[in-house]
Short mmCIF file of C-alpha atoms in Angstrom, two decimals:
data_model
loop_
_atom_site.label_atom_id
_atom_site.label_comp_id
_atom_site.label_asym_id
_atom_site.label_seq_id
_atom_site.Cartn_x
_atom_site.Cartn_y
_atom_site.Cartn_z
CA MET A 333 -9.28 12.91 37.81
CA THR A 334 -11.00 10.15 35.87
CA CYS A 335 -11.39 6.79 37.51
CA PRO A 336 -9.91 3.62 35.94
CA GLU A 337 -13.35 2.49 34.80
CA GLU A 338 -13.94 5.74 32.91
CA GLN A 339 -10.47 5.54 31.35
CA ALA A 340 -11.13 1.99 30.20
CA TYR A 341 -14.50 2.98 28.76
CA ARG A 342 -12.95 5.95 26.95
CA LEU A 343 -10.39 3.60 25.39
CA LEU A 344 -13.14 1.23 24.31
CA THR A 345 -15.06 4.14 22.80
CA GLU A 346 -11.99 5.26 20.86
CA TYR A 347 -11.64 1.77 19.43
CA SER A 348 -15.30 1.46 18.49
CA ASN A 349 -15.30 4.90 16.86
CA GLY A 350 -12.19 4.17 14.80
CA PHE A 351 -14.20 3.58 11.64
CA MET A 352 -15.69 7.06 11.97
CA VAL A 353 -12.22 8.60 11.89
CA SER A 354 -11.36 6.87 8.62
CA GLN A 355 -14.68 7.97 7.12
CA VAL A 356 -13.97 11.61 8.02
CA LEU A 357 -10.67 11.35 6.19
CA PHE A 358 -12.24 9.58 3.19
CA ALA A 359 -15.14 12.05 2.95
CA ALA A 360 -12.92 15.14 3.17
CA CYS A 361 -10.72 13.74 0.38
CA GLU A 362 -13.68 12.75 -1.79
CA LEU A 363 -15.31 16.18 -1.43
CA GLY A 364 -12.07 17.98 -2.27
CA VAL A 365 -11.70 19.88 0.99
CA PHE A 366 -7.90 19.80 1.06
CA ASP A 367 -7.50 20.69 -2.62
CA LEU A 368 -9.85 23.67 -2.25
CA LEU A 369 -8.00 25.03 0.77
CA ALA A 370 -4.64 24.51 -0.97
CA GLU A 371 -5.79 26.55 -3.95
CA ALA A 372 -7.45 29.32 -1.92
CA PRO A 373 -5.33 32.48 -1.55
CA GLU A 374 -6.31 32.74 2.13
CA PRO A 375 -8.03 30.65 4.82
CA LEU A 376 -11.74 30.06 4.17
CA GLY A 377 -14.78 29.99 6.40
CA ALA A 378 -17.17 27.05 6.48
CA ALA A 379 -19.78 28.92 4.42
CA ALA A 380 -17.26 29.66 1.67
CA VAL A 381 -16.05 26.05 1.63
CA ALA A 382 -19.65 24.81 1.42
CA ALA A 383 -20.41 27.20 -1.42
CA TRP A 384 -17.36 26.11 -3.43
CA LEU A 385 -17.98 22.39 -2.84
CA GLY A 386 -21.76 22.52 -3.21
CA THR A 387 -22.26 20.95 0.22
CA SER A 388 -24.55 21.79 3.13
CA SER A 389 -23.33 24.52 5.46
CA CYS A 390 -24.07 22.56 8.64
CA GLY A 391 -22.46 19.33 7.41
CA THR A 392 -19.43 21.18 6.09
CA GLU A 393 -18.81 22.94 9.39
CA LEU A 394 -19.08 19.67 11.31
CA LEU A 395 -16.64 17.99 8.93
CA LEU A 396 -14.15 20.85 9.03
CA ASP A 397 -14.15 21.07 12.83
CA THR A 398 -13.61 17.31 13.11
CA CYS A 399 -10.69 17.58 10.69
CA VAL A 400 -9.24 20.22 13.01
CA SER A 401 -9.44 17.80 15.94
CA LEU A 402 -7.69 15.19 13.78
CA LYS A 403 -4.96 17.73 12.94
CA LEU A 404 -5.84 17.54 9.27
CA LEU A 405 -6.85 21.22 9.31
CA GLN A 406 -6.02 24.20 11.44
CA VAL A 407 -8.41 27.01 12.36
CA GLN A 408 -8.02 30.64 13.32
CA THR A 409 -10.71 33.06 14.44
CA ARG A 410 -11.01 36.54 12.96
CA SER A 411 -13.81 38.86 14.09
CA GLY A 412 -15.57 35.88 15.59
CA LYS A 413 -15.42 33.88 12.33
CA ALA A 414 -13.63 30.54 12.06
CA LEU A 415 -11.27 30.31 9.09
CA TYR A 416 -9.75 26.99 7.99
CA GLN A 417 -6.53 26.02 6.23
CA ASN A 418 -4.49 22.87 5.67
CA THR A 419 -1.90 21.58 8.10
CA GLU A 420 1.52 20.38 6.99
CA LEU A 421 0.18 16.81 7.15
CA SER A 422 -2.71 17.43 4.77
CA SER A 423 -0.66 19.71 2.51
CA THR A 424 1.93 16.98 2.07
CA TYR A 425 -0.22 13.86 1.76
CA LEU A 426 -3.80 14.90 0.92
CA VAL A 427 -3.50 17.61 -1.72
CA ARG A 428 -3.54 16.26 -5.27
CA ALA A 429 -0.85 18.64 -6.46
CA SER A 430 1.65 17.30 -3.91
CA PRO A 431 4.14 14.74 -5.27
CA LYS A 432 3.59 12.78 -2.05
CA CYS A 433 -0.22 12.78 -2.23
CA GLN A 434 -1.80 9.53 -1.02
CA GLY A 435 -5.23 10.26 -2.47
CA ASN A 436 -5.31 7.29 -4.83
CA MET A 437 -4.59 4.79 -2.08
CA LEU A 438 -7.13 6.47 0.21
CA ARG A 439 -9.78 6.20 -2.50
CA TYR A 440 -8.98 2.51 -2.88
CA LEU A 441 -9.22 2.00 0.88
CA ALA A 442 -12.53 3.84 0.99
CA ARG A 443 -14.19 2.11 -1.96
CA THR A 444 -12.77 -1.41 -1.75
CA THR A 445 -10.89 -2.26 1.43
CA TYR A 446 -13.46 -0.67 3.73
CA LEU A 447 -16.26 -2.76 2.22
CA CYS A 448 -14.27 -5.98 2.59
CA TRP A 449 -13.63 -5.17 6.25
CA GLY A 450 -17.37 -5.02 6.82
CA HIS A 451 -17.19 -8.82 6.50
CA LEU A 452 -14.22 -9.38 8.83
CA ALA A 453 -16.14 -11.65 11.20
CA GLN A 454 -17.15 -13.87 8.28
CA ALA A 455 -13.55 -13.89 7.02
CA VAL A 456 -12.41 -15.13 10.44
CA ARG A 457 -15.10 -17.84 10.35
CA ASP A 458 -14.25 -18.93 6.80
CA GLY A 459 -10.51 -18.22 6.72
CA LYS A 460 -10.81 -16.65 3.26
CA ASN A 461 -11.19 -13.30 1.54
CA GLN A 462 -14.53 -11.56 1.19
CA TYR A 463 -14.78 -10.39 -2.43
CA LEU A 464 -17.82 -12.57 -3.05
CA GLU A 465 -19.68 -11.15 -0.06
CA ALA A 466 -18.60 -7.54 -0.62
CA PHE A 467 -18.83 -7.32 -4.41
CA GLY A 468 -20.43 -10.53 -5.65
CA VAL A 469 -17.14 -11.45 -7.35
CA PRO A 470 -15.70 -14.98 -6.98
CA SER A 471 -12.04 -15.05 -5.96
CA ASP A 472 -10.94 -18.50 -7.12
CA GLU A 473 -8.40 -16.57 -9.23
CA LEU A 474 -7.30 -13.94 -6.73
CA PHE A 475 -6.24 -11.17 -9.06
CA SER A 476 -9.31 -11.60 -11.23
CA ALA A 477 -11.15 -10.40 -8.13
CA ILE A 478 -8.63 -7.73 -7.15
CA TYR A 479 -8.53 -6.42 -10.74
CA ARG A 480 -12.25 -6.99 -11.29
CA SER A 481 -12.59 -4.05 -13.71
CA GLU A 482 -10.27 -1.76 -15.64
CA GLY A 483 -11.14 1.07 -13.29
CA GLU A 484 -10.32 -1.02 -10.23
CA ARG A 485 -7.04 -2.18 -11.75
CA LEU A 486 -6.03 1.40 -12.46
CA GLN A 487 -6.99 2.44 -8.92
CA VAL A 488 -4.79 -0.30 -7.41
CA MET A 489 -1.88 0.69 -9.65
CA ARG A 490 -2.20 4.36 -8.76
CA GLY A 491 -2.49 3.48 -5.08
CA LEU A 492 0.76 1.52 -5.19
CA GLN A 493 2.39 4.44 -6.96
CA ASP A 494 1.37 6.60 -3.98
CA ILE A 495 2.91 4.13 -1.53
CA TRP A 496 6.26 3.86 -3.29
CA SER A 497 6.49 7.63 -3.70
CA ILE A 498 6.85 7.73 0.10
CA SER A 499 8.36 4.39 1.09
CA GLY A 500 10.17 3.18 -2.02
CA ARG A 501 13.48 4.99 -1.83
CA HIS A 502 13.82 4.44 1.92
CA VAL A 503 13.29 0.69 1.81
CA LEU A 504 15.46 0.23 -1.30
CA ALA A 505 18.30 1.91 0.60
CA ALA A 506 18.12 -0.63 3.44
CA PHE A 507 20.79 -2.62 1.59
CA ASP A 508 23.36 -1.47 -0.95
CA LEU A 509 21.93 -2.85 -4.19
CA SER A 510 24.60 -1.36 -6.47
CA PRO A 511 26.32 -4.80 -6.90
CA PHE A 512 23.17 -5.94 -8.77
CA PRO A 513 23.24 -4.24 -12.19
CA LEU A 514 20.25 -6.15 -13.59
CA ILE A 515 17.13 -6.18 -11.42
CA CYS A 516 13.71 -7.70 -11.98
CA ASP A 517 10.74 -6.29 -10.07
CA ILE A 518 8.33 -9.22 -9.87
CA GLY A 519 4.72 -8.02 -9.90
CA GLY A 520 6.10 -4.49 -10.29
CA CYS A 521 2.80 -3.02 -11.47
CA SER A 522 3.17 0.50 -12.92
CA GLY A 523 6.94 0.63 -12.44
CA ALA A 524 6.79 3.10 -9.55
CA LEU A 525 9.23 1.14 -7.40
CA ALA A 526 11.46 0.54 -10.41
CA LYS A 527 11.64 4.30 -10.94
CA GLU A 528 12.76 4.79 -7.35
CA CYS A 529 15.34 2.04 -7.83
CA THR A 530 16.91 3.52 -10.96
CA SER A 531 16.96 6.93 -9.30
CA LEU A 532 18.78 5.57 -6.24
CA TYR A 533 21.13 3.24 -8.19
CA PRO A 534 22.16 4.94 -11.47
CA GLY A 535 24.10 1.87 -12.58
CA CYS A 536 21.19 -0.54 -12.57
CA ARG A 537 18.54 -1.53 -15.08
CA VAL A 538 15.13 -2.81 -13.97
CA THR A 539 12.70 -5.12 -15.73
CA VAL A 540 9.14 -4.89 -14.44
CA PHE A 541 7.44 -8.28 -14.75
CA ASP A 542 3.64 -8.39 -14.46
CA ILE A 543 0.54 -9.81 -16.11
CA PRO A 544 -0.32 -8.50 -19.59
CA GLU A 545 -3.33 -6.47 -18.44
CA VAL A 546 -1.19 -4.56 -15.94
CA VAL A 547 1.69 -3.97 -18.38
CA GLN A 548 -0.72 -2.67 -21.03
CA MET A 549 -2.33 -0.33 -18.51
CA ALA A 550 1.11 0.86 -17.38
CA LYS A 551 1.95 1.74 -20.96
CA LYS A 552 -1.33 3.62 -21.34
CA HIS A 553 -1.51 5.56 -18.07
CA PHE A 554 1.99 5.87 -16.58
CA SER A 555 5.12 7.64 -17.75
CA PHE A 556 7.73 5.30 -16.32
CA LEU A 557 8.17 3.70 -19.73
CA GLU A 558 10.06 6.85 -20.72
CA GLU A 559 12.83 5.84 -18.32
CA ALA A 560 15.62 4.39 -20.46
CA ARG A 561 16.71 1.91 -17.77
CA ILE A 562 13.22 0.52 -17.10
CA SER A 563 11.64 -2.12 -19.34
CA PHE A 564 8.43 -4.14 -19.03
CA CYS A 565 7.86 -7.84 -19.58
CA GLU A 566 4.51 -9.62 -19.62
CA GLY A 567 3.85 -12.90 -17.85
CA ASP A 568 2.42 -14.83 -14.91
CA PHE A 569 5.15 -15.21 -12.29
CA PHE A 570 3.75 -18.55 -11.14
CA LYS A 571 4.08 -20.26 -14.52
CA ASP A 572 5.81 -18.19 -17.23
CA PRO A 573 9.60 -17.90 -17.68
CA LEU A 574 11.06 -15.17 -15.48
CA PRO A 575 13.40 -12.54 -16.94
CA GLU A 576 17.08 -13.10 -16.21
CA ALA A 577 18.35 -10.89 -13.39
CA ASP A 578 21.01 -10.48 -10.72
CA LEU A 579 18.39 -9.50 -8.15
CA TYR A 580 14.67 -10.19 -7.96
CA ILE A 581 12.50 -7.79 -5.96
CA LEU A 582 9.32 -9.06 -4.34
CA ALA A 583 7.63 -5.95 -2.94
CA ARG A 584 4.24 -6.53 -1.29
CA ILE A 585 3.97 -9.82 -3.22
CA LEU A 586 4.52 -12.70 -0.79
CA HIS A 587 1.99 -11.32 1.69
CA ASP A 588 -0.75 -11.99 -0.90
CA TRP A 589 -0.19 -15.75 -0.97
CA THR A 590 -0.21 -18.94 1.08
CA ASP A 591 3.05 -20.51 2.20
CA ALA A 592 2.72 -23.11 -0.54
CA ARG A 593 2.32 -20.51 -3.30
CA CYS A 594 5.21 -18.47 -1.86
CA SER A 595 7.46 -21.52 -1.78
CA HIS A 596 6.61 -22.29 -5.40
CA LEU A 597 7.41 -18.74 -6.50
CA LEU A 598 10.68 -18.57 -4.54
CA ALA A 599 11.83 -21.88 -6.01
CA ARG A 600 11.17 -20.51 -9.52
CA ILE A 601 13.12 -17.34 -8.70
CA HIS A 602 16.05 -19.35 -7.33
CA HIS A 603 16.13 -21.39 -10.52
CA ALA A 604 16.14 -18.23 -12.70
CA CYS A 605 18.56 -16.21 -10.57
CA LYS A 606 22.14 -15.76 -11.72
CA PRO A 607 24.85 -17.31 -9.51
CA GLY A 608 25.74 -14.83 -6.77
CA GLY A 609 22.43 -13.09 -7.29
CA GLY A 610 19.67 -12.72 -4.78
CA VAL A 611 16.13 -11.85 -3.84
CA LEU A 612 14.96 -8.74 -2.00
CA VAL A 613 11.70 -9.18 -0.08
CA ILE A 614 9.95 -5.94 0.88
CA GLU A 615 7.10 -6.38 3.33
CA SER A 616 5.70 -5.00 6.58
CA LEU A 617 7.28 -7.36 9.11
CA LEU A 618 5.66 -8.66 12.27
CA ASP A 619 7.60 -8.80 15.51
CA ALA A 620 9.16 -12.15 16.38
CA ASP A 621 6.16 -13.17 18.50
CA GLY A 622 3.65 -12.00 15.87
CA ARG A 623 1.97 -9.62 18.31
CA GLY A 624 3.03 -6.31 16.84
CA PRO A 625 3.44 -3.76 15.45
CA LEU A 626 -0.29 -3.03 15.46
CA THR A 627 -0.19 -1.57 11.94
CA THR A 628 1.30 -4.80 10.59
CA GLN A 629 -1.21 -6.89 12.52
CA LEU A 630 -4.00 -4.87 10.91
CA TYR A 631 -2.35 -5.38 7.52
CA SER A 632 -2.32 -9.11 8.20
CA LEU A 633 -6.05 -9.07 8.90
CA ASN A 634 -6.41 -7.10 5.69
CA MET A 635 -4.66 -9.91 3.85
CA LEU A 636 -7.30 -12.22 5.32
CA VAL A 637 -10.22 -10.18 3.99
CA GLN A 638 -8.61 -9.29 0.64
CA THR A 639 -6.08 -11.97 -0.39
CA GLU A 640 -4.95 -15.54 0.25
CA GLY A 641 -1.99 -14.58 2.43
CA ARG A 642 -0.83 -12.85 5.59
CA GLU A 643 1.98 -10.72 6.97
CA ARG A 644 4.88 -12.69 8.47
CA THR A 645 7.75 -12.53 10.93
CA PRO A 646 11.38 -12.56 9.72
CA ALA A 647 11.66 -16.18 10.89
CA GLN A 648 8.63 -17.15 8.82
CA TYR A 649 10.18 -15.60 5.72
CA LEU A 650 13.44 -17.43 6.44
CA ALA A 651 11.43 -20.67 6.61
CA LEU A 652 10.20 -19.94 3.08
CA LEU A 653 13.50 -18.73 1.60
CA ALA A 654 15.85 -21.43 2.92
CA PRO A 655 14.06 -24.46 1.43
CA ALA A 656 13.95 -22.65 -1.91
CA GLY A 657 17.76 -22.63 -1.85
CA PHE A 658 18.50 -19.08 -0.70
CA GLN A 659 21.12 -18.37 1.97
CA ASP A 660 22.95 -15.46 3.67
CA PHE A 661 19.62 -14.26 4.99
CA GLN A 662 19.72 -10.63 6.22
CA CYS A 663 16.82 -8.63 7.65
CA ARG A 664 16.78 -4.84 8.00
CA ARG A 665 14.14 -2.95 9.96
CA THR A 666 13.84 0.44 8.33
CA GLY A 667 11.85 2.25 11.00
CA GLY A 668 9.12 2.78 8.41
CA ILE A 669 6.08 0.70 7.48
CA TYR A 670 8.05 -1.55 5.11
CA ASP A 671 11.15 -3.56 5.93
CA ALA A 672 13.63 -5.44 3.77
CA ILE A 673 15.02 -8.96 3.64
CA LEU A 674 17.93 -9.85 1.36
CA ALA A 675 18.92 -13.44 0.63
CA ARG A 676 21.51 -14.81 -1.81
CA ARG A 677 21.46 -17.65 -4.27
#
């Protein structure tokens, strides 16, 4: 039996080693471990994996065995030889050929978010994001930093597509949106959430409203434009006229901004919204006291290092929506990462 001191130290060690776990996941994805094992006709040994990937035999074996401990791989022994294959978790979310693959978001986390988090202490001191420290990019205009190159913009868009392939349909079903035939997805990026919306609600049409650079990239790299009930409109949602709609969706938008910027945007949406229309806010919600869930607390710290905003409690969103003129505030916890708030004009 371990003593309380040893248990406490083990917990501390798990916390301090957390970054190592994410790096194992990132490295295995970058090297193509899960794709190789998915394509192989049978489980492979470490030497075969190393030969296919062009990696060292010792490093490959260490990585594979750690993935087994993380339940990303499973291993069986035949004639004294360890043979590896994917688990259901990795087959579903880490293999490129899977429609639910999260590889694009993981690459973004590995190459961008992880570097910003290396400056978390400085972000806490300064109370601002860390693009300048991490990448030498000023962030006076937030999305000029977030979309600091065409490649980075495309990576963000593909990452969001990954997220909505898993969470989109579930969170859009939190409320019955069929009474809203004309929907505008503010900051809707590639149109991934819009596609989930038109699939779930056959009677609706969705306009995706985003900055010109994003709309042009959506047209170039994504196929959602082929959807007859999805259209794209270019503009800055803080200053340009908003498309007319019965319902405005703000999915992972308000958490990027300060209360003042959120209030400004919500007031503009209220002014543009048809009578009887509404706004649907999709965010990861904090508990009422702000001290959980842990995932959302971590997301809120991520907003500190990467944006101007934070995650919020339902009451904090109500405090933004009500002064903008919205009423009939309803909040639905989905049981997933993202929750939904619906308010009416």
